[in-house]
CSV table of N, CA and C in Angstrom, one decimal:
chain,number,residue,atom,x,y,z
A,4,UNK,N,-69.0,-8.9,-75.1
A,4,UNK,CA,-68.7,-9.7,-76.3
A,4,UNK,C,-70.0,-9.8,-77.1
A,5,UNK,N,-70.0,-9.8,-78.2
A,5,UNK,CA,-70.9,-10.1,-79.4
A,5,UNK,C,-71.4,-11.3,-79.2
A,6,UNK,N,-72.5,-11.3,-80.1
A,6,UNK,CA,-73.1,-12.8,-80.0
A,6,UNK,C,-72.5,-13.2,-80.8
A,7,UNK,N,-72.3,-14.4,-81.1
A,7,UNK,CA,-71.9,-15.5,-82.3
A,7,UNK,C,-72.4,-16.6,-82.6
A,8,UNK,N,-72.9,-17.0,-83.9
A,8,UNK,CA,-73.8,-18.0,-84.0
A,8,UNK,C,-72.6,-19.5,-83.1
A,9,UNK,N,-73.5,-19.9,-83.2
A,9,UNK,CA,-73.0,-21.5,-82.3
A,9,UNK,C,-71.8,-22.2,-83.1
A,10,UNK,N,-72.0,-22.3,-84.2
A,10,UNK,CA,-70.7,-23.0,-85.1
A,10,UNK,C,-69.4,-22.4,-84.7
A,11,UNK,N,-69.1,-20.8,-84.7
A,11,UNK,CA,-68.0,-20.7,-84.4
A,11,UNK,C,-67.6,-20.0,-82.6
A,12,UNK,N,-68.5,-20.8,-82.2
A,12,UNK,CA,-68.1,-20.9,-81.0
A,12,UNK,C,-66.5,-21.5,-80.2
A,13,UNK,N,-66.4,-22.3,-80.8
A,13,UNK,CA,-65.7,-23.2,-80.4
A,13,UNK,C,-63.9,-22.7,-81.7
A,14,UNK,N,-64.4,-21.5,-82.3
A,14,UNK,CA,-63.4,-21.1,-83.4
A,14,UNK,C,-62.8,-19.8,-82.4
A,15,UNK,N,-63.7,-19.1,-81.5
A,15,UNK,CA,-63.1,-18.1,-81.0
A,15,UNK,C,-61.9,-18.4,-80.2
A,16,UNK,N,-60.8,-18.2,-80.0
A,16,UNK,CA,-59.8,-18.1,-79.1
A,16,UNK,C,-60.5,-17.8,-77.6
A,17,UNK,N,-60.0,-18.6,-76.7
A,17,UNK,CA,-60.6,-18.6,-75.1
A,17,UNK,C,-59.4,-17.9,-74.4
A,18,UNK,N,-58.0,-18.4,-75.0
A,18,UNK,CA,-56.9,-17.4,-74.2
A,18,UNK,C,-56.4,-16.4,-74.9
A,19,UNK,N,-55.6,-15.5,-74.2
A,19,UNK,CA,-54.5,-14.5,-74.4
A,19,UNK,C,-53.6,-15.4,-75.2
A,20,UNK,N,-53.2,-14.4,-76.3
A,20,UNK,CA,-52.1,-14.7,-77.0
A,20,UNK,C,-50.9,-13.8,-76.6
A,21,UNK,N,-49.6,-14.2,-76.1
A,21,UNK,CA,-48.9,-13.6,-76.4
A,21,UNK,C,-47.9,-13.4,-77.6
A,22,UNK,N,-47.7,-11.9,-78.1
A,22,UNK,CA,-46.4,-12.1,-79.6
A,22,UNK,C,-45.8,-12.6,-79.3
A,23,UNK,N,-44.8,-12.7,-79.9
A,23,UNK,CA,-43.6,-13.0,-80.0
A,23,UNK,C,-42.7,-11.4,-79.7
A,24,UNK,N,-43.3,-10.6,-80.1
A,24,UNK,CA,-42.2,-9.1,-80.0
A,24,UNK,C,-42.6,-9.0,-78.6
A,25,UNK,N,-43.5,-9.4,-78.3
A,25,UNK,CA,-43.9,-9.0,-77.2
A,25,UNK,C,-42.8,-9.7,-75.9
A,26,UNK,N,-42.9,-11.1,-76.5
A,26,UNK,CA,-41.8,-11.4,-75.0
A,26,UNK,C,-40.4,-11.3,-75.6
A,27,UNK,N,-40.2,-11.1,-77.0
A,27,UNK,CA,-38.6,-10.7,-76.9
A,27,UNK,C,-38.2,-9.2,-76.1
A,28,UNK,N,-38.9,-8.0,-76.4
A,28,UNK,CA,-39.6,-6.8,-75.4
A,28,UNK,C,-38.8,-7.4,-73.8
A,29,UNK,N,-39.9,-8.3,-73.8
A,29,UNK,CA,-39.6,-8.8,-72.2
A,29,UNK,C,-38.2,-9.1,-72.1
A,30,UNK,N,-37.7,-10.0,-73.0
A,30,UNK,CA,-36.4,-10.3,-72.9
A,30,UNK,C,-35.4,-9.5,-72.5
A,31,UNK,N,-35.6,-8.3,-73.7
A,31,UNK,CA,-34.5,-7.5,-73.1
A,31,UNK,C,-34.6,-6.6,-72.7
A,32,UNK,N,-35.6,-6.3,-72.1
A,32,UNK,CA,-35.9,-5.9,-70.6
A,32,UNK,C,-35.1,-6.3,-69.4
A,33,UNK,N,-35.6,-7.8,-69.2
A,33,UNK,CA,-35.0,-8.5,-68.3
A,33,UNK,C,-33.5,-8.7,-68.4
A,34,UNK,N,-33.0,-8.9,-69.5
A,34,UNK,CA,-31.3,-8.5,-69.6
A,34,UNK,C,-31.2,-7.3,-69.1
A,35,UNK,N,-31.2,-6.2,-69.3
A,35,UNK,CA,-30.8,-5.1,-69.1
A,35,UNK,C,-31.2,-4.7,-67.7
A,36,UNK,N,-32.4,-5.4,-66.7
A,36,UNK,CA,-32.1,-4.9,-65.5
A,36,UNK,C,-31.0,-6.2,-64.8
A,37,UNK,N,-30.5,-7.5,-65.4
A,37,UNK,CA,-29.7,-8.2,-65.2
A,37,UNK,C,-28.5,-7.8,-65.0
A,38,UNK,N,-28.2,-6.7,-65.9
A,38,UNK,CA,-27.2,-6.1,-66.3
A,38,UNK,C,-26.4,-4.7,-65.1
A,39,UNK,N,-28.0,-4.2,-64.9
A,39,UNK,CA,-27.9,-3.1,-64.0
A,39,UNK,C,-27.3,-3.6,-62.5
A,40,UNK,N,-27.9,-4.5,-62.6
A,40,UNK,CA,-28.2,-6.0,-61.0
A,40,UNK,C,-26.8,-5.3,-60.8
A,41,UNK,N,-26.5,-5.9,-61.8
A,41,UNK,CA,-24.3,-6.4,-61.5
A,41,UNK,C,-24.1,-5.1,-61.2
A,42,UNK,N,-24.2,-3.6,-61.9
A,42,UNK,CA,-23.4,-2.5,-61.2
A,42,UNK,C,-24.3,-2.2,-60.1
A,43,UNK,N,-25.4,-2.0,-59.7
A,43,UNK,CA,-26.0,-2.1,-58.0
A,43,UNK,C,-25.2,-2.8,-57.1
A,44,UNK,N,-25.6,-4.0,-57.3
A,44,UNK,CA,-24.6,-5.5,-56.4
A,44,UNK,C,-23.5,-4.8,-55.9
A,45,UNK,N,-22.6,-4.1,-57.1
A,45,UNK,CA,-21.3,-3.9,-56.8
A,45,UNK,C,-21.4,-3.1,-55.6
A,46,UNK,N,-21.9,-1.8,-56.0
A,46,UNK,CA,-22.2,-0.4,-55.8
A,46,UNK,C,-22.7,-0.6,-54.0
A,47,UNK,N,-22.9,-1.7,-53.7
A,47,UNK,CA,-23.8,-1.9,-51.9
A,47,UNK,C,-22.1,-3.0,-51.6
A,48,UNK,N,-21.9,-3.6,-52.5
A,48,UNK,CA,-20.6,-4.2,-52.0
A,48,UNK,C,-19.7,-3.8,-51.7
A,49,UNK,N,-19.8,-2.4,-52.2
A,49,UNK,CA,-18.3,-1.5,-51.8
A,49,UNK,C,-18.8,-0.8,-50.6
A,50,UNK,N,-19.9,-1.1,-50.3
A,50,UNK,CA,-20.5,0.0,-49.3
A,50,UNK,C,-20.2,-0.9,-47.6
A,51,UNK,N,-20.9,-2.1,-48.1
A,51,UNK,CA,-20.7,-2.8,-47.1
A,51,UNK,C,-19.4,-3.7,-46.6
A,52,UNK,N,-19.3,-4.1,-47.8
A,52,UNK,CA,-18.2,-5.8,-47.9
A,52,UNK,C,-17.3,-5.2,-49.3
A,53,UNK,N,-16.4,-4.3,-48.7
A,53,UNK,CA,-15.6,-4.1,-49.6
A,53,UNK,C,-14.6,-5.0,-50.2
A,54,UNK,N,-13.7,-5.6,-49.3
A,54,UNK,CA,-13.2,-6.9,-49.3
A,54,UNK,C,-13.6,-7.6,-50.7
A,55,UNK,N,-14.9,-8.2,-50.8
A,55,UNK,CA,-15.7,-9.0,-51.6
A,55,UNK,C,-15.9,-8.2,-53.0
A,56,UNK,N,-15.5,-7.0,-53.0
A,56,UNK,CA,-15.7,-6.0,-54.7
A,56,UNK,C,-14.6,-6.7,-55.0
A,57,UNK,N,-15.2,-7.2,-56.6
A,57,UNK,CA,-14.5,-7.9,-57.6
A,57,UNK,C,-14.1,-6.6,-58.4
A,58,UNK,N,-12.7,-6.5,-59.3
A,58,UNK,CA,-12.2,-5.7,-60.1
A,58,UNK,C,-13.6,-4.8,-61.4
A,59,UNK,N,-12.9,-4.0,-61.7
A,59,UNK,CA,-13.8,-3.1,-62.5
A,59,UNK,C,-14.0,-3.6,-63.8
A,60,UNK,N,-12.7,-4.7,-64.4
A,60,UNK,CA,-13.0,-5.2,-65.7
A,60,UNK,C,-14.2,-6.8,-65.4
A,61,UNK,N,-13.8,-7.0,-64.2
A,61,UNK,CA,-14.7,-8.3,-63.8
A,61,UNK,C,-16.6,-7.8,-63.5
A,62,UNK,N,-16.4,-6.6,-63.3
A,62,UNK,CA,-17.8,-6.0,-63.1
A,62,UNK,C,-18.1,-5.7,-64.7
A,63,UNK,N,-17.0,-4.9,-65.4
A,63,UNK,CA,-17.7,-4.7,-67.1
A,63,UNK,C,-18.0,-5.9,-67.7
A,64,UNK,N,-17.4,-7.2,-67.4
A,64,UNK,CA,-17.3,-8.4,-68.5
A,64,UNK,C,-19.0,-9.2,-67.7
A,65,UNK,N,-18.8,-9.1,-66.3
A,65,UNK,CA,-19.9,-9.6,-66.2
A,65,UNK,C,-21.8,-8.6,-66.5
A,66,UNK,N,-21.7,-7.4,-66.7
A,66,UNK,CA,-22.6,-6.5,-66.8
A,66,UNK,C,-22.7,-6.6,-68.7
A,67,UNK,N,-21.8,-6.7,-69.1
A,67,UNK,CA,-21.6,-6.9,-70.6
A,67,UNK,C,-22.0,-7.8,-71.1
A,68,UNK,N,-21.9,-8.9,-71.0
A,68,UNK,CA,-22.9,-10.3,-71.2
A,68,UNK,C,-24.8,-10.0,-71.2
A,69,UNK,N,-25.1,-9.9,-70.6
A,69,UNK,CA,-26.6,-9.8,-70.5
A,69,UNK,C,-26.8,-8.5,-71.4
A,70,UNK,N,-26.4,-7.8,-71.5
A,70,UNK,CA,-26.5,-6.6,-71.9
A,70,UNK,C,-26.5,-6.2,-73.5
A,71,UNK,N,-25.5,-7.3,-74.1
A,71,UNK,CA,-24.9,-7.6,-75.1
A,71,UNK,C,-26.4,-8.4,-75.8
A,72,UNK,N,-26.9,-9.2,-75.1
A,72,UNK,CA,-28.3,-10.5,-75.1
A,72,UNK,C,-29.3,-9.5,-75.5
A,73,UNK,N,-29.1,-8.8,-74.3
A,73,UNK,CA,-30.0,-8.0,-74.6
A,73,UNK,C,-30.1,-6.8,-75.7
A,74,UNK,N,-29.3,-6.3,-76.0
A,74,UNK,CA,-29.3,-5.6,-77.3
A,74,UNK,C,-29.7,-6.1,-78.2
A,75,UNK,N,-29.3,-7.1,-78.5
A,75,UNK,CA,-29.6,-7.8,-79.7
A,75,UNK,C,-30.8,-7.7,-79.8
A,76,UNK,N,-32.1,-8.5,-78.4
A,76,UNK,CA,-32.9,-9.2,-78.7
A,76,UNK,C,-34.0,-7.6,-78.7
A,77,UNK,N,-33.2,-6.3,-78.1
A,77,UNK,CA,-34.5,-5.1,-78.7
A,77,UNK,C,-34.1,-4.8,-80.2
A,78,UNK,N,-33.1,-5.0,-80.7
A,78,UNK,CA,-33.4,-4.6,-81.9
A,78,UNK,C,-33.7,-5.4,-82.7
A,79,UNK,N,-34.3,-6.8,-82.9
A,79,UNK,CA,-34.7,-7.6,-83.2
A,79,UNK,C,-36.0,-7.1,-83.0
A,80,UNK,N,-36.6,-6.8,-81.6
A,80,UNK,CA,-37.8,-5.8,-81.7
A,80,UNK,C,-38.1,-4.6,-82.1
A,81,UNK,N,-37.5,-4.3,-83.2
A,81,UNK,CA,-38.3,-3.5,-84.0
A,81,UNK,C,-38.7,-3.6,-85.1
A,82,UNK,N,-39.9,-3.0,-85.3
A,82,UNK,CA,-41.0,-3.1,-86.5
A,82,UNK,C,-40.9,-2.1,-87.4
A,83,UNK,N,-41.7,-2.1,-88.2
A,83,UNK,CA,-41.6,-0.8,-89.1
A,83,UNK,C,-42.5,0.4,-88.4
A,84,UNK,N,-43.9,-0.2,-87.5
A,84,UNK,CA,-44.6,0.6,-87.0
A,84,UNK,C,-43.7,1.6,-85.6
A,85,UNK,N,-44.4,2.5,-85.9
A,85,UNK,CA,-43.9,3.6,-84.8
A,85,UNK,C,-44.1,3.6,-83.9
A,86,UNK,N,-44.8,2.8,-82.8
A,86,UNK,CA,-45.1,2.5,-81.7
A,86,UNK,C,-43.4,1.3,-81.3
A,87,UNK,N,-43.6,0.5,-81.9
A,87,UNK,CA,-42.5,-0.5,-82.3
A,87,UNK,C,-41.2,0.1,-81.8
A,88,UNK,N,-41.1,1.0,-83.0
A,88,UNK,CA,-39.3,2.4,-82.7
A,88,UNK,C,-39.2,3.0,-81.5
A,89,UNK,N,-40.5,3.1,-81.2
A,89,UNK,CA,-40.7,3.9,-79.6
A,89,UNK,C,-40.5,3.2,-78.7
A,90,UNK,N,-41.0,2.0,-78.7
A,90,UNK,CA,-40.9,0.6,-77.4
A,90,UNK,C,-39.3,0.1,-77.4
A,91,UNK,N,-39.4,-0.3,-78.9
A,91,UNK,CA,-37.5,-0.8,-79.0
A,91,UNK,C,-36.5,0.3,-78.6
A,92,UNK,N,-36.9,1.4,-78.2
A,92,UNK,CA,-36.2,2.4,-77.8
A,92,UNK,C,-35.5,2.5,-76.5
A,93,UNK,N,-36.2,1.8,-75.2
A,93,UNK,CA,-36.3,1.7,-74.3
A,93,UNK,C,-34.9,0.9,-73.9
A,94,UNK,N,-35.4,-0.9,-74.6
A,94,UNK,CA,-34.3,-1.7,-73.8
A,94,UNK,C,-32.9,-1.2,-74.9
A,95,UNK,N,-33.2,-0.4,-75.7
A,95,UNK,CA,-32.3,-0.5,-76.4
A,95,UNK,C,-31.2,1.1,-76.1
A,96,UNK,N,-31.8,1.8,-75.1
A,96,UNK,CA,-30.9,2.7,-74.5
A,96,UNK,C,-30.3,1.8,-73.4
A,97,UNK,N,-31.6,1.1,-72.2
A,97,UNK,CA,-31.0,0.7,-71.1
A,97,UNK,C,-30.1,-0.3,-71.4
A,98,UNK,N,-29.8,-1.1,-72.0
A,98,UNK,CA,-28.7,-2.3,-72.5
A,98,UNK,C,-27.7,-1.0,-73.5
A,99,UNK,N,-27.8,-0.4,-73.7
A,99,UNK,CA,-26.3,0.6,-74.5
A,99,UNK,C,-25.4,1.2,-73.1
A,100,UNK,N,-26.5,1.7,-72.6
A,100,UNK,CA,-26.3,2.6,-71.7
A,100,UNK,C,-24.9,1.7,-70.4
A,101,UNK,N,-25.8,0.3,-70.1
A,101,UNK,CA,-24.8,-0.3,-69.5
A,101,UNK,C,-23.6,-0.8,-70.1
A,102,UNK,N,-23.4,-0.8,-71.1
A,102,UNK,CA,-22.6,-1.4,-72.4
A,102,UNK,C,-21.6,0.0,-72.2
A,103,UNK,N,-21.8,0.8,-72.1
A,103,UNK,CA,-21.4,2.4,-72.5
A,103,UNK,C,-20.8,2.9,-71.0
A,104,UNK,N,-21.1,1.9,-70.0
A,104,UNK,CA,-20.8,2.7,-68.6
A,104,UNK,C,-19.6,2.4,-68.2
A,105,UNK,N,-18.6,1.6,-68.4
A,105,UNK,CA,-17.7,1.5,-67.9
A,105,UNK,C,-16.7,2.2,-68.7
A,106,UNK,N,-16.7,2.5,-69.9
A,106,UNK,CA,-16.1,3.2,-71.1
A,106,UNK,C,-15.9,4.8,-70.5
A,107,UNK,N,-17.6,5.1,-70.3
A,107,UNK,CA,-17.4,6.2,-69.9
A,107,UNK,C,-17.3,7.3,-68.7
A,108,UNK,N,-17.1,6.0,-67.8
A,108,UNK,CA,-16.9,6.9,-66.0
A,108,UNK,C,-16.1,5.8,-65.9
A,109,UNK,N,-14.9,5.1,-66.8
A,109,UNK,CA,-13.8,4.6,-65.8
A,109,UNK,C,-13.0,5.2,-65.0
A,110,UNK,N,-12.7,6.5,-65.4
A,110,UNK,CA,-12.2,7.3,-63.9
A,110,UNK,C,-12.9,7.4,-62.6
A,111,UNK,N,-14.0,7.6,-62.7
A,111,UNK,CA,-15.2,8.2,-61.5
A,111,UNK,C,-15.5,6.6,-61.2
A,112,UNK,N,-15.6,5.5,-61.7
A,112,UNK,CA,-15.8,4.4,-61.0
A,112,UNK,C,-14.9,3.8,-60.4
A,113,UNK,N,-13.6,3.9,-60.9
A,113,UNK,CA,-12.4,3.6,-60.4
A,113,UNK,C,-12.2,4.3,-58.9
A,114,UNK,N,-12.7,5.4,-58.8
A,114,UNK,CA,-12.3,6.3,-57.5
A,114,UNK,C,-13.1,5.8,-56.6
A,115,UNK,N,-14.6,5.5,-57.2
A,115,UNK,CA,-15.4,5.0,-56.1
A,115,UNK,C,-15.1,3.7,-56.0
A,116,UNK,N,-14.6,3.2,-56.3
A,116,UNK,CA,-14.7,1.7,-55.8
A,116,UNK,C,-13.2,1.5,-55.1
A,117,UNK,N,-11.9,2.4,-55.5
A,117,UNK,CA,-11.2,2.2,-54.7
A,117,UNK,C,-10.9,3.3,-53.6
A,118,UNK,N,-12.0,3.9,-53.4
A,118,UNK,CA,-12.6,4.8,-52.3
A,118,UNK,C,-13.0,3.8,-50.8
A,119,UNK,N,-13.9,2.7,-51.7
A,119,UNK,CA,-14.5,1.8,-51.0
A,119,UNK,C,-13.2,0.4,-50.1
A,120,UNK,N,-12.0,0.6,-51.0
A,120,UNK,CA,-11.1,-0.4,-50.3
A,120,UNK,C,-9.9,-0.2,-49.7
């Protein structure tokens, strides 16, 4: 660090700031592996404790909720900068992608899960 005269010593910032994009980022991040949680969970519950697998619309409605949170809050993170389009890219596949999964392998999840009972 630079020297600084004495006056603005006490002007420099001592902590970390975090953005704001930064922990919405986080946010929907954290949604979207929330999201995943629920079709994993399922996915070991049909393995083990079949019995205990809840229906496939009860698995989309609860995987949909966080997911849904989370969409919103990556596209909310994005900027005009290009680093920004690149980062918001991330939660904004992983939160579609779960949004998009029960639409698109309801056959093949239907088999596996009533494979599992």
């Amino acid at each position: 660090m630079k020297s600084m005269a004495r006056p603005l010593r006490n002007l420099y910032p001592k902590t970390l700031h975090i953005r704001r994009r930064h922990r919405t980022w986080m946010g929907a991040m954290v949604c979207a592996s929330l999201a995943w949680g629920v079709w994993w969970l399922a996915l070991a519950l049909s393995h083990w404790m079949p019995e205990w697998l809840p229906s496939l619309r009860v698995l989309g409605v609860l995987s949909s909720l966080p997911a849904l949170v989370g969409l919103v809050l990556a596209i909310v993170t994005i900027r005009a900068r290009d680093i920004w389009i690149a980062l918001a890219s991330i939660p904004i596949t992983a939160n579609g992608a779960v949004l998009a999964l029960p639409w698109l392998f309801e056959r093949e999840l239907a088999m596996l899960f009533s494979a599992a009972t």
